[in-house]
Amino acid sequence: MSRLALILFGPPAAGKGTQARMVGAALRVPVISTGDILREAVRNETELGKEARRHMESGGLVPDELVDAIVKERLQRTDCAQGFILDGYPRTVHQAVFLESAFKDGDLKIRVVGISVADDVLIRRIAGRKSCPKCGKVFNFGDAARKDGAVCDECGTALVSRADDSAEVMVQRLKVYHRQTRPLVDYYQGRGWYVEVDGDRPADEVNQSILKAVQGQVGTMSAVAR
Ligand code: ADP
């Protein structure tokens, strides 16, 4: 039986990470976030982390070969046997082709949900974004006064801003998105695997739309949830 690879797609700060966690919990499948894996490597100062850091801090992409290898290794683990959610991968057409080639024919059913948010909204969101360094949960604070001393409501860890969330780096990440990642929409539309939801709404509403879209594409949800 083929397993479902659900790709959550969209520009930086579209809400992919938040939605991936919610959808992962609903479908009971693991979430593989390349951004989280790379940030952990950077924190641990591994060889991969040292190489990745240069690209991440400037707002560019980490080379395909590095990210492809990480994803391939991660998807071979047993927890991915029934399906998984990808957050932040693929980000280039090369990565999309790799993902398909890494699995035997028919072993992977790929579906892509794009979360659409206008650039000006993304830039405003980034200015107020903090995340938990321990469990990865992302928080958005519209009110700057609340940013200091905030802790994660799940595990109590002090929240931090990401090094690549500064205004200049964000502008670069958006450029990279439009140039290298956005073309994947055509790629996946051509395969008939792509649906889009409006991401400029409260997280719960976006989540309902995603679950509905997934249900429409893979039949009943219980077919993927175990
Ligand atoms: P966001 O969701 O805000 O776009 P991520 O946490 O997904 O950010 O990724 C942060 C950074 O990690 C990216 O800007 C990029 O440098 C690197 N990265 C993550 N995933 C990939 C990938 N699939 N290919 C290349 N670089 C990646």
mmCIF file of C-alpha atoms and ligand atoms in Angstrom:
data_model
loop_
_atom_site.group_PDB
_atom_site.id
_atom_site.type_symbol
_atom_site.label_atom_id
_atom_site.label_comp_id
_atom_site.label_asym_id
_atom_site.label_seq_id
_atom_site.Cartn_x
_atom_site.Cartn_y
_atom_site.Cartn_z
ATOM 1 C CA MET A 1 0.000 0.000 0.000
ATOM 2 C CA SER A 2 1.350 3.433 -0.840
ATOM 3 C CA ARG A 3 2.009 5.920 1.909
ATOM 4 C CA LEU A 4 0.940 9.528 1.856
ATOM 5 C CA ALA A 5 3.555 12.276 1.640
ATOM 6 C CA LEU A 6 1.687 15.461 2.458
ATOM 7 C CA ILE A 7 3.738 18.500 1.508
ATOM 8 C CA LEU A 8 2.825 21.780 3.172
ATOM 9 C CA PHE A 9 3.991 24.415 0.766
ATOM 10 C CA GLY A 10 4.241 28.174 0.953
ATOM 11 C CA PRO A 11 6.451 31.215 1.477
ATOM 12 C CA PRO A 12 8.435 31.803 4.684
ATOM 13 C CA ALA A 13 6.118 32.644 7.596
ATOM 14 C CA ALA A 14 3.026 31.392 5.763
ATOM 15 C CA GLY A 15 2.293 29.192 8.769
ATOM 16 C CA LYS A 16 3.657 25.902 7.434
ATOM 17 C CA GLY A 17 5.260 24.897 10.722
ATOM 18 C CA THR A 18 2.160 25.653 12.803
ATOM 19 C CA GLN A 19 -0.115 23.884 10.357
ATOM 20 C CA ALA A 20 2.237 20.925 10.012
ATOM 21 C CA ARG A 21 2.019 20.320 13.759
ATOM 22 C CA MET A 22 -1.775 20.585 13.766
ATOM 23 C CA VAL A 23 -2.255 18.376 10.715
ATOM 24 C CA GLY A 24 0.343 15.883 11.974
ATOM 25 C CA ALA A 25 -1.567 15.551 15.245
ATOM 26 C CA ALA A 26 -4.897 15.151 13.427
ATOM 27 C CA LEU A 27 -3.616 12.515 11.008
ATOM 28 C CA ARG A 28 -1.217 10.949 13.521
ATOM 29 C CA VAL A 29 1.764 11.003 11.214
ATOM 30 C CA PRO A 30 5.217 12.515 11.874
ATOM 31 C CA VAL A 31 6.187 15.974 10.689
ATOM 32 C CA ILE A 32 9.556 16.300 8.995
ATOM 33 C CA SER A 33 10.718 19.929 9.010
ATOM 34 C CA THR A 34 13.986 20.506 7.162
ATOM 35 C CA GLY A 35 14.249 23.959 8.789
ATOM 36 C CA ASP A 36 14.076 22.363 12.279
ATOM 37 C CA ILE A 37 16.568 19.622 11.368
ATOM 38 C CA LEU A 38 19.011 22.182 9.953
ATOM 39 C CA ARG A 39 18.638 24.526 12.952
ATOM 40 C CA GLU A 40 19.397 21.613 15.269
ATOM 41 C CA ALA A 41 22.537 20.831 13.254
ATOM 42 C CA VAL A 42 23.560 24.485 13.525
ATOM 43 C CA ARG A 43 23.030 24.427 17.314
ATOM 44 C CA ASN A 44 25.057 21.221 17.646
ATOM 45 C CA GLU A 45 27.804 22.644 15.432
ATOM 46 C CA THR A 46 28.014 19.504 13.306
ATOM 47 C CA GLU A 47 29.781 19.628 9.919
ATOM 48 C CA LEU A 48 26.362 19.873 8.268
ATOM 49 C CA GLY A 49 25.411 22.650 10.690
ATOM 50 C CA LYS A 50 28.495 24.690 9.896
ATOM 51 C CA GLU A 51 27.845 24.439 6.162
ATOM 52 C CA ALA A 52 24.099 25.104 6.537
ATOM 53 C CA ARG A 53 24.545 28.145 8.772
ATOM 54 C CA ARG A 54 26.227 30.240 6.053
ATOM 55 C CA HIS A 55 23.303 29.772 3.708
ATOM 56 C CA MET A 56 20.562 30.117 6.314
ATOM 57 C CA GLU A 57 21.877 33.319 7.847
ATOM 58 C CA SER A 58 22.017 35.037 4.486
ATOM 59 C CA GLY A 59 18.497 33.931 3.572
ATOM 60 C CA GLY A 60 19.623 31.545 0.822
ATOM 61 C CA LEU A 61 18.925 27.860 0.422
ATOM 62 C CA VAL A 62 21.122 25.087 1.743
ATOM 63 C CA PRO A 63 22.496 23.060 -1.231
ATOM 64 C CA ASP A 64 20.092 20.455 -2.586
ATOM 65 C CA GLU A 65 22.486 17.525 -2.072
ATOM 66 C CA LEU A 66 22.748 18.172 1.673
ATOM 67 C CA VAL A 67 19.034 18.585 2.219
ATOM 68 C CA ASP A 68 18.143 15.640 -0.035
ATOM 69 C CA ALA A 69 20.434 13.344 1.957
ATOM 70 C CA ILE A 70 18.924 14.462 5.272
ATOM 71 C CA VAL A 71 15.384 13.894 4.046
ATOM 72 C CA LYS A 72 16.140 10.506 2.501
ATOM 73 C CA GLU A 73 17.693 9.248 5.731
ATOM 74 C CA ARG A 74 14.843 10.619 7.856
ATOM 75 C CA LEU A 75 12.082 9.140 5.681
ATOM 76 C CA GLN A 76 13.611 5.669 5.960
ATOM 77 C CA ARG A 77 12.916 5.532 9.676
ATOM 78 C CA THR A 78 10.048 3.296 10.726
ATOM 79 C CA ASP A 79 7.816 6.102 12.033
ATOM 80 C CA CYS A 80 7.372 7.282 8.423
ATOM 81 C CA ALA A 81 6.116 3.913 7.205
ATOM 82 C CA GLN A 82 2.447 4.958 7.217
ATOM 83 C CA GLY A 83 2.970 8.421 5.793
ATOM 84 C CA PHE A 84 4.402 11.753 6.848
ATOM 85 C CA ILE A 85 4.129 15.513 6.476
ATOM 86 C CA LEU A 86 6.912 17.561 4.928
ATOM 87 C CA ASP A 87 7.383 21.152 6.098
ATOM 88 C CA GLY A 88 9.939 23.168 4.132
ATOM 89 C CA TYR A 89 10.818 20.431 1.644
ATOM 90 C CA PRO A 90 10.932 20.314 -1.329
ATOM 91 C CA ARG A 91 12.003 23.912 -1.977
ATOM 92 C CA THR A 92 13.421 23.490 -5.477
ATOM 93 C CA VAL A 93 12.323 21.504 -8.525
ATOM 94 C CA HIS A 94 15.509 19.454 -8.098
ATOM 95 C CA GLN A 95 14.389 18.446 -4.594
ATOM 96 C CA ALA A 96 10.899 17.579 -5.851
ATOM 97 C CA VAL A 97 12.355 15.290 -8.511
ATOM 98 C CA PHE A 98 14.666 13.731 -5.911
ATOM 99 C CA LEU A 99 11.761 13.014 -3.563
ATOM 100 C CA GLU A 100 9.966 11.065 -6.275
ATOM 101 C CA SER A 101 13.101 9.215 -7.364
ATOM 102 C CA ALA A 102 13.981 8.227 -3.789
ATOM 103 C CA PHE A 103 10.956 5.934 -3.598
ATOM 104 C CA LYS A 104 10.001 2.940 -5.645
ATOM 105 C CA ASP A 105 7.197 3.501 -8.150
ATOM 106 C CA GLY A 106 3.839 3.575 -6.443
ATOM 107 C CA ASP A 107 5.307 3.552 -2.937
ATOM 108 C CA LEU A 108 4.621 7.219 -2.346
ATOM 109 C CA LYS A 109 1.450 9.168 -2.893
ATOM 110 C CA ILE A 110 2.399 12.840 -2.964
ATOM 111 C CA ARG A 111 -0.137 15.569 -2.274
ATOM 112 C CA VAL A 112 0.681 19.257 -1.884
ATOM 113 C CA VAL A 113 -1.263 21.908 0.012
ATOM 114 C CA GLY A 114 -0.096 25.455 -0.675
ATOM 115 C CA ILE A 115 -0.688 28.067 2.032
ATOM 116 C CA SER A 116 -1.105 31.383 0.280
ATOM 117 C CA VAL A 117 -0.263 34.676 2.036
ATOM 118 C CA ALA A 118 0.614 38.065 0.449
ATOM 119 C CA ASP A 119 4.217 39.311 0.815
ATOM 120 C CA ASP A 120 3.309 42.409 2.876
ATOM 121 C CA VAL A 121 1.463 40.254 5.402
ATOM 122 C CA LEU A 122 4.459 37.888 5.631
ATOM 123 C CA ILE A 123 6.858 40.738 6.336
ATOM 124 C CA ARG A 124 4.598 42.042 9.137
ATOM 125 C CA ARG A 125 4.314 38.550 10.609
ATOM 126 C CA ILE A 126 8.062 37.982 10.700
ATOM 127 C CA ALA A 127 8.610 41.151 12.702
ATOM 128 C CA GLY A 128 6.634 39.629 15.570
ATOM 129 C CA ARG A 129 7.727 36.011 15.355
ATOM 130 C CA LYS A 130 9.357 34.091 18.181
ATOM 131 C CA SER A 131 9.736 30.381 18.687
ATOM 132 C CA CYS A 132 10.508 27.832 21.354
ATOM 133 C CA PRO A 133 14.097 26.547 20.987
ATOM 134 C CA LYS A 134 13.127 23.307 22.744
ATOM 135 C CA CYS A 135 9.881 22.120 21.157
ATOM 136 C CA GLY A 136 9.831 24.307 18.032
ATOM 137 C CA LYS A 137 6.385 25.860 18.562
ATOM 138 C CA VAL A 138 6.061 29.229 16.804
ATOM 139 C CA PHE A 139 4.416 32.271 18.419
ATOM 140 C CA ASN A 140 3.388 35.524 16.806
ATOM 141 C CA PHE A 141 3.191 38.660 18.889
ATOM 142 C CA GLY A 142 1.563 41.586 17.184
ATOM 143 C CA ASP A 143 2.218 43.645 20.298
ATOM 144 C CA ALA A 144 5.947 44.317 20.683
ATOM 145 C CA ALA A 145 5.538 44.933 24.413
ATOM 146 C CA ARG A 146 4.769 41.247 24.926
ATOM 147 C CA LYS A 147 7.894 40.012 23.201
ATOM 148 C CA ASP A 148 10.254 40.213 26.159
ATOM 149 C CA GLY A 149 10.390 37.392 28.646
ATOM 150 C CA ALA A 150 7.714 35.327 26.929
ATOM 151 C CA VAL A 151 7.836 31.577 27.519
ATOM 152 C CA CYS A 152 6.479 28.622 25.575
ATOM 153 C CA ASP A 153 2.962 27.737 26.737
ATOM 154 C CA GLU A 154 3.678 24.035 26.131
ATOM 155 C CA CYS A 155 7.037 23.511 27.836
ATOM 156 C CA GLY A 156 7.871 26.781 29.625
ATOM 157 C CA THR A 157 11.141 27.411 27.753
ATOM 158 C CA ALA A 158 12.078 31.078 27.092
ATOM 159 C CA LEU A 159 11.195 32.020 23.508
ATOM 160 C CA VAL A 160 13.811 33.248 21.051
ATOM 161 C CA SER A 161 13.817 35.078 17.718
ATOM 162 C CA ARG A 162 15.381 33.202 14.822
ATOM 163 C CA ALA A 163 18.657 34.584 13.480
ATOM 164 C CA ASP A 164 17.205 34.610 9.958
ATOM 165 C CA ASP A 165 14.050 36.515 10.932
ATOM 166 C CA SER A 166 15.577 40.007 10.649
ATOM 167 C CA ALA A 167 13.894 42.326 8.133
ATOM 168 C CA GLU A 168 16.780 42.249 5.630
ATOM 169 C CA VAL A 169 17.141 38.487 5.704
ATOM 170 C CA MET A 170 13.383 38.086 5.358
ATOM 171 C CA VAL A 171 13.363 40.186 2.189
ATOM 172 C CA GLN A 172 16.092 37.916 0.803
ATOM 173 C CA ARG A 173 14.184 34.767 1.820
ATOM 174 C CA LEU A 174 11.105 36.060 0.000
ATOM 175 C CA LYS A 175 13.155 36.739 -3.121
ATOM 176 C CA VAL A 176 14.609 33.238 -2.975
ATOM 177 C CA TYR A 177 11.107 31.856 -2.486
ATOM 178 C CA HIS A 178 9.724 33.594 -5.569
ATOM 179 C CA ARG A 179 12.724 32.650 -7.684
ATOM 180 C CA GLN A 180 13.457 29.075 -6.641
ATOM 181 C CA THR A 181 10.528 27.660 -4.701
ATOM 182 C CA ARG A 182 7.368 29.182 -6.166
ATOM 183 C CA PRO A 183 7.996 27.449 -9.561
ATOM 184 C CA LEU A 184 7.140 24.203 -7.784
ATOM 185 C CA VAL A 185 3.477 25.258 -7.892
ATOM 186 C CA ASP A 186 3.491 24.811 -11.674
ATOM 187 C CA TYR A 187 5.394 21.564 -11.294
ATOM 188 C CA TYR A 188 2.855 20.086 -8.879
ATOM 189 C CA GLN A 189 -0.159 21.589 -10.649
ATOM 190 C CA GLY A 190 1.045 19.843 -13.780
ATOM 191 C CA ARG A 191 0.935 16.566 -11.904
ATOM 192 C CA GLY A 192 -2.532 17.303 -10.528
ATOM 193 C CA TRP A 193 -1.311 17.084 -6.919
ATOM 194 C CA TYR A 194 -1.685 20.720 -5.841
ATOM 195 C CA VAL A 195 -4.422 22.529 -3.932
ATOM 196 C CA GLU A 196 -4.207 25.936 -2.280
ATOM 197 C CA VAL A 197 -5.768 27.391 0.859
ATOM 198 C CA ASP A 198 -5.956 31.010 2.038
ATOM 199 C CA GLY A 199 -3.399 31.360 4.837
ATOM 200 C CA ASP A 200 -4.362 34.889 5.871
ATOM 201 C CA ARG A 201 -6.900 33.680 8.441
ATOM 202 C CA PRO A 202 -6.784 32.399 12.036
ATOM 203 C CA ALA A 203 -4.747 29.173 12.350
ATOM 204 C CA ASP A 204 -7.819 27.057 13.259
ATOM 205 C CA GLU A 205 -9.629 28.122 10.100
ATOM 206 C CA VAL A 206 -6.604 27.480 7.917
ATOM 207 C CA ASN A 207 -6.310 24.078 9.565
ATOM 208 C CA GLN A 208 -9.935 23.183 8.778
ATOM 209 C CA SER A 209 -9.341 24.087 5.121
ATOM 210 C CA ILE A 210 -6.213 21.958 4.953
ATOM 211 C CA LEU A 211 -7.914 18.942 6.514
ATOM 212 C CA LYS A 212 -10.810 19.339 4.090
ATOM 213 C CA ALA A 213 -8.417 19.592 1.152
ATOM 214 C CA VAL A 214 -6.524 16.505 2.286
ATOM 215 C CA GLN A 215 -9.740 14.568 2.752
ATOM 216 C CA GLY A 216 -10.800 15.499 -0.762
ATOM 217 C CA GLN A 217 -7.527 14.250 -2.183
ATOM 218 C CA VAL A 218 -6.928 11.043 -0.324
ATOM 219 C CA GLY A 219 -10.459 9.809 0.290
ATOM 220 C CA THR A 220 -11.439 9.325 3.913
ATOM 221 C CA MET A 221 -9.102 10.626 6.581
ATOM 222 C CA SER A 222 -9.061 7.254 8.327
ATOM 223 C CA ALA A 223 -7.275 5.942 5.250
ATOM 224 C CA VAL A 224 -4.236 7.910 6.359
ATOM 225 C CA ALA A 225 -4.756 8.186 10.129
ATOM 226 C CA ARG A 226 -3.803 5.163 12.159
HETATM 227 P P1 ADP B 1 10.416 29.181 6.892
HETATM 228 O O1 ADP B 1 9.358 28.199 7.200
HETATM 229 O O2 ADP B 1 10.279 30.396 7.712
HETATM 230 O O3 ADP B 1 10.556 29.423 5.430
HETATM 231 P P2 ADP B 1 12.331 27.111 7.473
HETATM 232 O O4 ADP B 1 12.411 26.900 8.925
HETATM 233 O O5 ADP B 1 11.547 26.137 6.662
HETATM 234 O O6 ADP B 1 11.816 28.592 7.253
HETATM 235 O O7 ADP B 1 13.806 27.162 6.830
HETATM 236 C C1 ADP B 1 14.804 28.037 7.319
HETATM 237 C C2 ADP B 1 16.029 28.024 6.402
HETATM 238 O O8 ADP B 1 16.569 26.686 6.325
HETATM 239 C C3 ADP B 1 15.736 28.398 4.939
HETATM 240 O O9 ADP B 1 15.731 29.798 4.740
HETATM 241 C C4 ADP B 1 16.894 27.677 4.222
HETATM 242 O O10 ADP B 1 18.106 28.384 4.326
HETATM 243 C C5 ADP B 1 17.049 26.399 5.018
HETATM 244 N N1 ADP B 1 16.227 25.303 4.446
HETATM 245 C C6 ADP B 1 15.158 24.702 5.025
HETATM 246 N N2 ADP B 1 14.634 23.758 4.216
HETATM 247 C C7 ADP B 1 15.393 23.764 3.084
HETATM 248 C C8 ADP B 1 15.357 23.042 1.862
HETATM 249 N N3 ADP B 1 14.404 22.129 1.619
HETATM 250 N N4 ADP B 1 16.289 23.338 0.913
HETATM 251 C C9 ADP B 1 17.243 24.248 1.128
HETATM 252 N N5 ADP B 1 17.329 24.982 2.253
HETATM 253 C C10 ADP B 1 16.420 24.751 3.228
#
